[in-house]
Amino acid sequence: MFYPASGRWVCIEERLCVAEENASFCPNKTFESQEDCRLSCGKYGAIWPMPTGNCELGNDRVHFSPKKVKIVVMTNSSTIKEFLHTTTRSFDHNIAKECTQSCNLEKSAEVIIYAAVNSTSLTLDWDTSEAYSLSVHTTGNVSRVEIKAATVYGARHAFETLTNLVTSSKLNGLLLVSSAYIDDRPIYPHRGLLLDTARNFIPLRRIRNTIDAMAASKLNVFHWHVVDTHSFPLEISRIRQMSEHGAYSASNTYRRNDTIDLIKYARVRGVRVIIEIEGPSHVGKGWHWTSKAGLGHVIICTNREACHNPPCGQLNPFNRNVYMLIRAIYEDIAEINAPEETLHMGGDEVLIPCWNKSKEIRKYITEGGLELSLQTFHNLWSVYHKTNLKSWNEVKRRMFPKIEKVEPVIVWSSALTESETIDHYLPKEQFIVQTRVDANSTLTTMLADKGYKVIVSSSNDWYFGHGSGESSLYHSWNKIYDNRIETHPNILGGEACMMSDTADRFAIESHIWPRAGAAAERLWSNPNSTSQQARYRFYRFRQRLISREVRPDAVAPKYCVLHENQCE
């Protein structure tokens, strides 16, 4: 660590933390470290993502030990107390990791945190309030922190923000801003990260690390792209052959109990888990056993003639056993996830030439008096989705008869979702479209204007690892941050996407982090400011991830991190 000659740091221009001797004026306030300075330098200090409401941070500090923190949860609900008990344990764990020296202090201020939550519901969906207010008041040797939120998820975010008001002290223990008031809520209800664990298997430990980093940046949707043509590692208790034949190995399988534990782990960190089951394309491993089991041609085009990626395959929409198998998969997913949770059906990159080359499919179409036209095949594709949607809705209503409504399912943008024809194929009340198009495309806005709910994943900015070799482009955190999203009532938010073509368990964290944090601030705050104005808060966010044992990539030379006024 770099220490200035005077040992003190100052905040200049209300945004830069520099060594005292480098300041061009005599400062009124100095700080013991760069991290200490960063706590209140600029309107938002070290807070990531940027609050959307009022944010006031004091320049004085409270010197305390984590052992002197007392948390009072103000509720009579045992459910809320249990949830926030996990939240407060994570808080204690995270601030203790900020101690670079010893956490022990002979004389420590007392920090008392009062947390009040209005609702007793644990529902987490697009309608859940994640708003919170946070205040810090210090009198004498006691700091009183007040957290108020409508739901446990807002309270969880408040505790996360409180960790951003804390840093280590060179004199042991920790430093807390002595006064603060923050009023905050997200702009978008869907703030996601897609992780592909099919192309390369990612161990649960690495997935949990990513969920921890999502919690640190207030991302709230883990889109689990768990199966694809390359492998089917998700254990389906009703059809164990899927993972037995589809996983790379028995040890490269997500067991049912492990999946349940992961969903619980994410939920108490304010993160939904939306599982994606691809189809009718992107199928291969995990499906080939079906013909020998007497189920007919469930999967076709298994050669290389009509294929995006080997091993090849596409589901046969005329085989009723396809829908029987998918329904069983849906039953497993509905059973292990929250009652209100939805499903991602995939649905992209369907190869019409594959179906057109199938004698069985051509026979069904012509015997039904239809032409072998593009519209006929698109109708067939649409029927596939609608049939599976009917199964999903029936499964949800049978398993959870008390839920008020079954949420719409999600599909990728495709030939079916073109704005001129989507009404014919996919009803807006039942399908949400995740657009994977260039950031300059008008498709997202056109779909939103037609009444469709939309999730944005800009293919040229928010894809972190798609493709391989020369086709795999690296997008810097600056470009990710500066990718603006339109504010529209039908745009639910967006997702950064990590396809694992070029990343396995050894590299996955550095491929995602800290860049996904740039998308997180865009989705939480959608600020008018640029990445250049956010860079020093972003550097501190990265340091925070490191303290929490996440392995983020470097985003600047360390010299530039330590000398904020010299690398602009």
Coordinates of C-alpha atoms in Angstrom, one line a residue:
M1 CA 0.0 0.0 0.0
F2 CA 1.2 3.5 -0.9
Y3 CA 1.5 5.9 2.1
P4 CA 2.0 9.7 1.5
A5 CA 5.0 11.4 3.2
S6 CA 2.6 13.2 5.7
G7 CA 0.6 10.0 6.2
R8 CA -2.6 11.9 5.5
W9 CA -5.0 12.1 2.6
V10 CA -7.4 14.9 1.5
C11 CA -10.4 15.1 -0.8
I12 CA -10.1 17.7 -3.6
E13 CA -12.6 18.9 -6.1
E14 CA -15.2 16.8 -4.2
R15 CA -14.1 13.7 -6.1
L16 CA -10.4 13.0 -5.8
C17 CA -8.5 11.5 -2.8
V18 CA -4.9 12.5 -3.0
A19 CA -1.9 12.6 -0.7
E20 CA -1.9 15.8 1.5
E21 CA 1.4 17.0 0.0
N22 CA -0.1 16.9 -3.5
A23 CA -3.0 19.2 -2.6
S24 CA -2.7 22.8 -3.9
F25 CA -4.3 24.2 -0.8
C26 CA -4.4 23.8 2.9
P27 CA -7.2 21.3 3.6
N28 CA -9.6 21.7 6.5
K29 CA -10.0 17.9 6.9
T30 CA -7.5 15.1 6.4
F31 CA -7.9 11.4 6.5
E32 CA -5.7 8.5 7.6
S33 CA -5.9 6.5 4.3
Q34 CA -7.2 6.7 0.8
E35 CA -10.0 4.4 1.7
D36 CA -10.9 6.6 4.7
C37 CA -11.0 9.6 2.4
R38 CA -13.1 7.8 -0.2
L39 CA -15.9 7.2 2.4
S40 CA -17.1 10.7 2.0
C41 CA -15.2 12.2 -0.9
G42 CA -17.9 13.2 -3.4
K43 CA -21.6 13.0 -3.0
Y44 CA -21.8 9.2 -3.0
G45 CA -18.5 8.5 -1.2
A46 CA -17.6 4.8 -1.7
I47 CA -21.2 3.6 -2.2
W48 CA -21.8 1.2 -5.1
P49 CA -24.2 1.2 -6.7
M50 CA -25.0 4.9 -6.6
P51 CA -28.1 5.7 -4.5
T52 CA -31.0 7.2 -6.5
G53 CA -32.4 9.4 -3.7
N54 CA -31.0 11.7 -1.1
C55 CA -27.4 10.9 0.0
E56 CA -25.6 12.9 2.7
L57 CA -22.3 11.7 4.2
G58 CA -20.4 13.3 7.0
N59 CA -16.6 13.8 7.1
D60 CA -16.1 12.7 10.7
R61 CA -15.4 9.1 11.7
V62 CA -16.3 6.7 14.4
H63 CA -13.5 4.3 15.5
F64 CA -15.1 0.9 16.4
S65 CA -14.6 -2.8 16.7
P66 CA -17.0 -5.2 15.0
K67 CA -17.5 -6.8 18.4
K68 CA -19.1 -3.6 19.6
V69 CA -21.9 -3.7 17.0
K70 CA -25.3 -4.5 18.3
I71 CA -28.2 -5.2 15.9
V72 CA -31.9 -4.8 17.0
V73 CA -34.5 -6.2 14.5
M74 CA -37.8 -4.5 15.2
T75 CA -40.4 -7.0 14.3
N76 CA -42.6 -9.6 15.9
S77 CA -42.4 -11.9 12.9
S78 CA -40.3 -15.0 13.4
T79 CA -40.0 -15.4 9.6
I80 CA -38.6 -11.9 9.3
K81 CA -36.3 -12.3 12.2
E82 CA -34.9 -15.5 10.8
F83 CA -34.3 -13.9 7.4
L84 CA -32.6 -10.9 8.8
H85 CA -30.5 -13.0 11.2
T86 CA -28.8 -14.4 8.1
T87 CA -28.5 -10.9 6.7
T88 CA -26.9 -9.6 9.8
R89 CA -24.5 -12.5 10.0
S90 CA -23.4 -11.7 6.5
F91 CA -23.0 -8.0 7.5
D92 CA -20.8 -8.9 10.5
H93 CA -18.8 -11.3 8.3
N94 CA -18.3 -8.6 5.6
I95 CA -17.2 -5.8 7.8
A96 CA -14.8 -8.0 9.7
K97 CA -13.1 -8.8 6.4
E98 CA -12.5 -5.0 6.0
C99 CA -10.0 -5.2 8.9
T100 CA -6.6 -5.1 7.4
Q101 CA -4.9 -5.0 10.9
S102 CA -6.5 -6.5 14.0
C103 CA -10.3 -6.0 14.5
N104 CA -9.8 -5.6 18.3
L105 CA -9.7 -2.3 20.0
E106 CA -9.2 -1.5 23.7
K107 CA -11.5 1.5 23.4
S108 CA -14.2 1.2 20.9
A109 CA -17.2 3.3 20.1
E110 CA -20.6 1.5 20.3
V111 CA -22.6 1.0 17.1
I112 CA -26.3 0.1 17.5
I113 CA -28.3 -0.8 14.4
Y114 CA -32.1 -0.7 14.5
A115 CA -33.7 -2.4 11.6
A116 CA -37.5 -2.0 10.9
V117 CA -39.4 -3.9 8.2
N118 CA -43.1 -3.3 7.4
S119 CA -44.0 -6.4 5.4
T120 CA -43.9 -10.0 6.6
S121 CA -43.8 -11.3 3.1
L122 CA -40.7 -13.0 1.7
T123 CA -42.0 -12.8 -1.9
L124 CA -39.3 -11.6 -4.3
D125 CA -40.6 -10.7 -7.8
W126 CA -40.8 -7.7 -10.1
D127 CA -43.4 -6.1 -7.8
T128 CA -41.4 -6.4 -4.6
S129 CA -40.3 -3.1 -3.0
E130 CA -36.5 -2.9 -2.5
A131 CA -36.5 0.6 -1.2
Y132 CA -34.8 1.6 2.0
S133 CA -33.7 4.5 4.1
L134 CA -30.5 4.5 6.2
S135 CA -29.4 7.1 8.7
V136 CA -26.3 7.3 11.0
H137 CA -26.3 9.7 14.0
T138 CA -23.4 9.8 16.5
T139 CA -23.6 11.3 20.0
G140 CA -20.6 10.9 22.2
N141 CA -19.3 7.4 22.0
V142 CA -22.5 5.9 20.6
S143 CA -23.5 5.7 16.9
R144 CA -27.2 5.0 16.2
V145 CA -27.9 3.5 12.8
E146 CA -31.6 3.3 11.7
I147 CA -32.7 1.2 8.8
K148 CA -36.3 1.3 7.5
A149 CA -37.6 -0.7 4.6
A150 CA -40.9 -2.1 3.3
T151 CA -39.5 -5.6 2.9
V152 CA -36.6 -7.7 4.1
Y153 CA -34.9 -7.2 0.7
G154 CA -34.9 -3.4 1.1
A155 CA -33.4 -4.0 4.6
R156 CA -30.8 -6.3 3.1
H157 CA -29.8 -3.7 0.6
A158 CA -29.5 -1.1 3.5
F159 CA -27.1 -3.4 5.4
E160 CA -25.1 -3.8 2.1
T161 CA -24.9 0.0 1.8
L162 CA -23.8 0.3 5.4
T163 CA -20.8 -1.9 4.7
N164 CA -19.9 0.8 2.1
L165 CA -19.7 3.4 4.9
V166 CA -17.1 1.3 6.7
T167 CA -13.3 0.8 6.1
S168 CA -10.3 -0.3 8.0
S169 CA -8.2 1.8 10.3
K170 CA -4.5 1.9 10.4
L171 CA -4.9 1.8 14.2
N172 CA -6.7 -1.5 14.2
G173 CA -10.5 -1.8 14.2
L174 CA -12.8 0.0 11.7
L175 CA -13.9 3.4 10.7
L176 CA -17.6 4.4 10.1
V177 CA -18.9 7.7 8.9
S178 CA -20.3 9.5 11.9
S179 CA -23.3 10.9 10.2
A180 CA -25.2 9.9 7.1
Y181 CA -28.7 9.9 5.5
I182 CA -29.5 7.8 2.4
D183 CA -32.8 7.3 0.7
D184 CA -32.6 4.7 -2.0
R185 CA -34.5 2.5 -4.4
P186 CA -33.7 0.8 -7.7
I187 CA -34.8 2.2 -11.1
Y188 CA -35.3 -1.3 -12.6
P189 CA -36.9 -4.3 -10.8
H190 CA -34.9 -6.9 -12.9
R191 CA -31.1 -6.5 -12.4
G192 CA -29.6 -9.8 -13.6
L193 CA -26.6 -11.8 -14.4
L194 CA -26.7 -14.8 -16.7
L195 CA -24.2 -17.6 -16.0
D196 CA -23.8 -20.4 -18.4
T197 CA -22.7 -23.6 -16.6
A198 CA -23.3 -26.0 -19.5
R199 CA -20.5 -25.2 -21.9
N200 CA -18.1 -25.5 -19.0
F201 CA -19.1 -26.9 -15.6
I202 CA -18.8 -24.3 -12.8
P203 CA -18.6 -25.7 -9.3
L204 CA -21.1 -24.6 -6.7
R205 CA -18.4 -22.8 -4.7
R206 CA -17.7 -20.5 -7.6
I207 CA -21.4 -19.9 -8.2
R208 CA -21.9 -18.9 -4.5
N209 CA -19.0 -16.5 -4.8
T210 CA -20.7 -14.9 -7.8
I211 CA -24.0 -14.7 -5.9
D212 CA -22.0 -13.0 -3.0
A213 CA -20.7 -10.5 -5.5
M214 CA -24.2 -10.0 -6.9
A215 CA -25.4 -9.2 -3.4
A216 CA -22.5 -6.7 -3.0
S217 CA -23.7 -4.9 -6.1
K218 CA -27.4 -5.3 -5.5
L219 CA -28.1 -7.4 -8.5
N220 CA -31.2 -9.4 -7.8
V221 CA -31.6 -12.1 -10.6
F222 CA -29.3 -15.0 -11.1
H223 CA -30.3 -16.3 -14.6
W224 CA -29.0 -19.9 -14.5
H225 CA -28.3 -21.0 -18.0
V226 CA -27.7 -24.5 -16.6
V227 CA -28.2 -26.7 -19.7
D228 CA -27.4 -26.4 -23.3
T229 CA -26.4 -28.7 -26.2
H230 CA -23.0 -29.3 -24.7
S231 CA -24.1 -30.8 -21.4
F232 CA -27.1 -31.3 -19.1
P233 CA -25.7 -31.2 -15.6
L234 CA -28.9 -30.4 -13.7
E235 CA -30.3 -33.5 -11.9
I236 CA -34.0 -34.0 -12.7
S237 CA -35.3 -36.4 -10.1
R238 CA -38.2 -37.5 -12.3
I239 CA -35.9 -38.2 -15.3
R240 CA -32.5 -39.0 -13.9
Q241 CA -31.3 -40.1 -17.4
M242 CA -31.0 -36.4 -18.4
S243 CA -28.0 -35.7 -16.2
E244 CA -26.8 -39.3 -16.2
H245 CA -26.4 -39.1 -20.0
G246 CA -25.9 -35.3 -20.2
A247 CA -23.4 -34.3 -17.5
Y248 CA -19.7 -34.3 -18.3
S249 CA -19.2 -36.7 -15.3
A250 CA -21.0 -37.7 -12.2
S251 CA -19.0 -35.1 -10.3
N252 CA -20.0 -32.4 -12.8
T253 CA -23.7 -32.6 -11.8
Y254 CA -25.8 -30.2 -9.8
R255 CA -27.7 -32.6 -7.4
R256 CA -31.2 -31.7 -6.5
N257 CA -30.4 -30.9 -2.8
D258 CA -27.4 -28.8 -3.9
T259 CA -29.7 -26.8 -6.2
I260 CA -32.3 -26.3 -3.4
D261 CA -29.5 -25.1 -1.1
L262 CA -28.2 -22.7 -3.8
I263 CA -31.6 -21.2 -4.3
K264 CA -31.9 -20.6 -0.6
Y265 CA -28.4 -19.2 -0.4
A266 CA -29.3 -16.7 -3.2
R267 CA -32.7 -15.8 -1.7
V268 CA -31.3 -14.6 1.6
R269 CA -28.9 -12.4 -0.3
G270 CA -31.8 -10.8 -2.2
V271 CA -31.2 -12.8 -5.4
R272 CA -33.8 -14.7 -7.4
V273 CA -32.8 -17.8 -9.3
I274 CA -34.5 -18.1 -12.7
I275 CA -33.6 -21.4 -14.3
E276 CA -33.4 -21.6 -18.1
I277 CA -34.3 -24.8 -19.9
E278 CA -33.4 -24.4 -23.6
G279 CA -35.6 -25.5 -26.4
P280 CA -36.5 -26.4 -29.1
S281 CA -32.9 -25.7 -30.1
H282 CA -29.7 -25.8 -28.1
V283 CA -30.3 -29.4 -27.1
G284 CA -27.9 -32.3 -27.5
K285 CA -26.3 -34.0 -24.6
G286 CA -28.9 -35.4 -22.2
W287 CA -31.5 -36.1 -24.8
H288 CA -29.9 -38.9 -27.0
W289 CA -31.0 -41.7 -24.7
T290 CA -34.6 -41.2 -25.6
S291 CA -34.7 -43.2 -28.9
K292 CA -33.3 -46.3 -27.2
A293 CA -35.9 -45.9 -24.5
G294 CA -38.7 -46.3 -27.1
L295 CA -39.7 -42.6 -27.1
G296 CA -39.3 -42.1 -30.8
H297 CA -37.4 -39.3 -32.5
V298 CA -37.4 -36.8 -29.6
I299 CA -34.2 -35.2 -30.9
I300 CA -33.4 -34.7 -34.6
C301 CA -30.6 -33.2 -36.6
T302 CA -27.9 -34.8 -34.6
N303 CA -25.4 -34.6 -37.4
R304 CA -23.4 -31.5 -38.4
E305 CA -25.6 -30.5 -41.3
A306 CA -27.9 -28.1 -39.4
C307 CA -26.2 -27.1 -36.2
H308 CA -24.9 -24.1 -34.3
N309 CA -22.5 -26.0 -31.9
P310 CA -21.7 -29.6 -31.6
P311 CA -23.0 -31.9 -30.2
C312 CA -26.0 -31.1 -32.5
G313 CA -29.7 -31.5 -31.9
Q314 CA -33.1 -29.9 -32.1
L315 CA -36.4 -31.1 -30.5
N316 CA -39.1 -32.7 -32.6
P317 CA -42.2 -30.6 -32.0
F318 CA -44.5 -33.4 -33.4
N319 CA -43.3 -36.0 -30.9
R320 CA -45.7 -35.9 -27.9
N321 CA -43.0 -37.5 -25.7
V322 CA -41.0 -34.2 -26.0
Y323 CA -43.8 -32.4 -24.1
M324 CA -44.0 -35.3 -21.6
L325 CA -40.3 -35.0 -20.8
I326 CA -40.4 -31.2 -20.6
R327 CA -43.4 -31.2 -18.3
A328 CA -41.5 -33.6 -15.9
I329 CA -38.5 -31.2 -16.0
Y330 CA -40.8 -28.3 -15.2
E331 CA -42.3 -30.2 -12.3
D332 CA -38.9 -30.6 -10.8
I333 CA -38.0 -26.9 -11.3
A334 CA -41.3 -25.7 -9.9
E335 CA -40.9 -27.9 -6.9
I336 CA -37.5 -26.7 -5.8
N337 CA -38.0 -22.9 -6.5
A338 CA -40.1 -20.2 -4.9
P339 CA -43.9 -20.4 -5.6
E340 CA -43.8 -17.0 -7.3
E341 CA -40.8 -17.8 -9.5
T342 CA -41.0 -18.0 -13.2
L343 CA -39.0 -19.9 -15.9
H344 CA -36.9 -19.1 -18.8
M345 CA -37.8 -21.2 -21.9
G346 CA -34.9 -20.3 -24.1
G347 CA -36.3 -20.3 -27.6
D348 CA -33.5 -18.7 -29.7
E349 CA -31.6 -19.8 -32.7
V350 CA -34.1 -22.4 -34.0
L351 CA -32.8 -23.8 -37.3
I352 CA -35.8 -24.1 -39.7
P353 CA -33.7 -26.1 -42.2
C354 CA -33.3 -28.8 -39.5
W355 CA -37.1 -29.3 -39.2
N356 CA -37.5 -29.0 -43.0
K357 CA -35.0 -31.8 -43.6
S358 CA -37.0 -34.2 -41.3
K359 CA -39.2 -36.6 -43.3
E360 CA -41.3 -37.1 -40.2
I361 CA -42.0 -33.4 -39.7
R362 CA -42.6 -32.7 -43.4
K363 CA -45.1 -35.6 -43.5
Y364 CA -47.0 -34.2 -40.5
I365 CA -47.2 -30.8 -42.1
T366 CA -48.2 -31.9 -45.6
E367 CA -50.8 -34.4 -44.3
G368 CA -52.3 -31.6 -42.3
G369 CA -52.9 -29.7 -45.5
L370 CA -50.2 -27.1 -44.8
E371 CA -47.5 -25.7 -46.9
L372 CA -43.8 -26.2 -46.1
S373 CA -43.4 -22.4 -45.7
L374 CA -41.5 -20.3 -43.3
Q375 CA -44.7 -19.1 -41.7
T376 CA -45.8 -22.8 -41.1
F377 CA -42.5 -23.5 -39.4
H378 CA -42.8 -20.3 -37.3
N379 CA -46.3 -21.4 -36.3
L380 CA -44.9 -24.8 -35.3
W381 CA -42.2 -23.1 -33.2
S382 CA -44.9 -20.9 -31.6
V383 CA -47.1 -24.0 -30.8
Y384 CA -44.0 -25.6 -29.1
H385 CA -43.8 -22.7 -26.7
K386 CA -47.5 -22.4 -26.1
T387 CA -47.8 -26.1 -25.4
N388 CA -45.0 -25.9 -22.8
L389 CA -46.4 -22.8 -21.3
K390 CA -49.7 -24.6 -20.8
S391 CA -47.8 -27.4 -19.0
W392 CA -45.9 -24.9 -16.8
N393 CA -49.1 -23.0 -15.8
E394 CA -50.8 -26.3 -14.9
V395 CA -47.9 -27.5 -12.9
K396 CA -47.7 -24.2 -11.0
R397 CA -51.4 -24.0 -10.2
R398 CA -51.4 -27.7 -9.0
M399 CA -48.4 -27.3 -6.8
F400 CA -49.3 -23.8 -5.5
P401 CA -53.0 -23.4 -5.5
K402 CA -52.9 -20.3 -3.3
I403 CA -50.8 -18.2 -5.6
E404 CA -52.8 -15.3 -7.1
K405 CA -51.2 -15.5 -10.6
V406 CA -48.6 -17.4 -12.5
E407 CA -46.0 -15.0 -13.8
P408 CA -45.3 -14.8 -17.5
V409 CA -42.4 -16.9 -18.8
I410 CA -39.3 -15.5 -20.5
V411 CA -38.0 -16.3 -24.0
W412 CA -35.1 -15.0 -26.0
S413 CA -35.6 -12.6 -28.9
S414 CA -35.8 -14.5 -32.2
A415 CA -37.6 -14.6 -35.5
L416 CA -40.8 -15.0 -33.5
T417 CA -40.3 -11.7 -31.6
E418 CA -40.0 -9.4 -34.6
S419 CA -42.2 -6.4 -33.8
E420 CA -44.3 -6.9 -37.0
T421 CA -45.3 -10.5 -36.2
I422 CA -44.9 -11.2 -32.5
D423 CA -48.6 -10.7 -31.7
H424 CA -49.4 -13.7 -34.0
Y425 CA -47.0 -16.0 -32.2
L426 CA -46.5 -15.0 -28.5
P427 CA -49.3 -13.3 -26.5
K428 CA -47.9 -10.3 -24.4
E429 CA -49.8 -11.4 -21.3
Q430 CA -47.9 -14.7 -21.1
F431 CA -44.4 -14.1 -22.6
I432 CA -41.6 -11.7 -21.6
V433 CA -38.9 -11.1 -24.2
Q434 CA -35.2 -11.0 -23.3
T435 CA -33.7 -9.0 -26.2
R436 CA -30.2 -10.0 -27.3
V437 CA -29.6 -7.4 -30.0
D438 CA -27.2 -4.6 -30.7
A439 CA -27.5 -1.6 -28.2
N440 CA -28.6 0.6 -31.2
S441 CA -31.4 -1.7 -32.2
T442 CA -34.9 -0.4 -32.0
L443 CA -36.4 -3.8 -31.2
T444 CA -36.5 -3.4 -27.4
T445 CA -38.4 -0.1 -27.6
M446 CA -40.8 -1.3 -30.3
L447 CA -41.7 -4.4 -28.2
A448 CA -42.2 -2.3 -25.1
D449 CA -44.4 0.1 -27.0
K450 CA -46.5 -2.8 -28.2
G451 CA -47.1 -3.8 -24.5
Y452 CA -44.6 -6.6 -24.1
K453 CA -42.4 -6.7 -21.0
V454 CA -38.8 -6.7 -22.0
I455 CA -35.4 -7.6 -20.4
V456 CA -32.4 -6.0 -22.1
S457 CA -29.1 -7.9 -22.8
S458 CA -27.2 -5.8 -25.3
S459 CA -25.3 -8.3 -27.5
N460 CA -22.4 -5.9 -28.3
D461 CA -21.9 -4.5 -24.7
W462 CA -23.3 -6.8 -22.1
Y463 CA -22.0 -10.2 -23.3
F464 CA -18.8 -11.1 -21.4
G465 CA -17.7 -14.3 -22.9
H466 CA -19.7 -15.3 -26.0
G467 CA -17.8 -17.0 -28.8
S468 CA -14.3 -18.3 -28.9
G469 CA -11.0 -17.3 -30.4
E470 CA -11.2 -14.3 -32.7
S471 CA -15.0 -14.0 -32.4
S472 CA -14.8 -13.4 -28.6
L473 CA -14.7 -9.7 -27.9
Y474 CA -13.7 -8.1 -24.6
H475 CA -15.9 -5.3 -23.4
S476 CA -14.4 -3.0 -20.8
W477 CA -16.2 -2.0 -17.7
N478 CA -16.4 1.6 -19.1
K479 CA -18.3 0.4 -22.1
I480 CA -20.6 -1.7 -20.0
Y481 CA -21.3 1.2 -17.6
D482 CA -22.0 3.7 -20.4
N483 CA -24.5 1.4 -22.2
R484 CA -27.7 3.3 -21.3
I485 CA -31.1 1.7 -21.0
E486 CA -34.3 3.4 -21.9
T487 CA -36.6 4.1 -19.0
H488 CA -40.0 2.7 -20.1
P489 CA -42.7 1.2 -18.0
N490 CA -42.5 -2.1 -19.9
I491 CA -38.7 -2.4 -19.7
L492 CA -38.2 -4.5 -16.6
G493 CA -34.4 -4.1 -16.6
G494 CA -31.5 -6.0 -18.0
E495 CA -28.9 -8.7 -17.6
A496 CA -25.2 -9.0 -18.2
C497 CA -24.5 -12.4 -19.8
M498 CA -21.5 -14.7 -19.1
M499 CA -21.4 -17.5 -21.7
S500 CA -18.7 -19.9 -20.6
D501 CA -17.2 -20.8 -24.0
T502 CA -13.9 -19.3 -22.9
A503 CA -14.1 -19.5 -19.1
D504 CA -14.1 -22.4 -16.7
R505 CA -13.9 -22.6 -12.9
F506 CA -10.4 -21.3 -13.0
A507 CA -11.3 -18.0 -14.8
I508 CA -15.0 -17.5 -14.4
E509 CA -14.9 -15.0 -11.6
S510 CA -12.3 -12.7 -13.3
H511 CA -14.3 -12.9 -16.5
I512 CA -17.5 -11.6 -14.7
W513 CA -16.1 -9.4 -12.0
P514 CA -15.8 -6.5 -11.5
R515 CA -17.4 -5.7 -14.9
A516 CA -20.8 -7.0 -13.8
G517 CA -20.7 -4.4 -11.2
A518 CA -20.8 -1.7 -13.9
A519 CA -24.0 -3.2 -15.2
A520 CA -25.3 -3.3 -11.6
E521 CA -25.0 0.5 -11.2
R522 CA -26.6 1.1 -14.6
L523 CA -29.6 -1.1 -13.6
W524 CA -29.9 0.2 -10.1
S525 CA -29.4 3.9 -10.8
N526 CA -29.3 4.4 -14.5
P527 CA -27.2 7.5 -13.9
N528 CA -26.7 10.4 -16.3
S529 CA -23.1 10.5 -15.3
T530 CA -20.4 8.5 -17.2
S531 CA -18.0 5.8 -16.2
Q532 CA -15.2 8.4 -15.9
Q533 CA -17.1 10.1 -13.1
A534 CA -17.7 6.7 -11.4
R535 CA -14.2 5.2 -11.7
Y536 CA -12.9 5.9 -8.2
R537 CA -16.0 4.4 -6.5
F538 CA -15.7 1.5 -8.9
Y539 CA -12.1 0.9 -7.9
R540 CA -13.2 0.8 -4.3
F541 CA -16.0 -1.6 -5.2
R542 CA -13.4 -3.9 -6.7
Q543 CA -11.3 -3.8 -3.5
R544 CA -14.4 -4.7 -1.6
L545 CA -14.9 -7.8 -3.7
I546 CA -11.3 -8.9 -3.1
S547 CA -11.8 -8.5 0.7
R548 CA -14.8 -10.9 0.3
E549 CA -12.7 -13.5 -1.5
V550 CA -14.0 -12.9 -4.9
R551 CA -11.4 -12.9 -7.7
P552 CA -12.0 -9.8 -9.9
D553 CA -9.9 -8.9 -12.8
A554 CA -7.8 -5.7 -12.7
V555 CA -9.3 -2.7 -14.4
A556 CA -6.4 -0.2 -14.1
P557 CA -2.7 -0.1 -13.1
K558 CA -2.3 0.1 -9.4
Y559 CA -0.5 3.4 -9.8
C560 CA -3.6 4.9 -11.2
V561 CA -5.7 3.5 -8.3
L562 CA -3.3 5.1 -5.8
H563 CA -2.8 8.4 -7.6
E564 CA -6.3 9.5 -8.5
N565 CA -5.3 12.8 -10.0
Q566 CA -2.6 11.6 -12.3
C567 CA -4.2 9.1 -14.7
E568 CA -7.3 11.0 -15.9

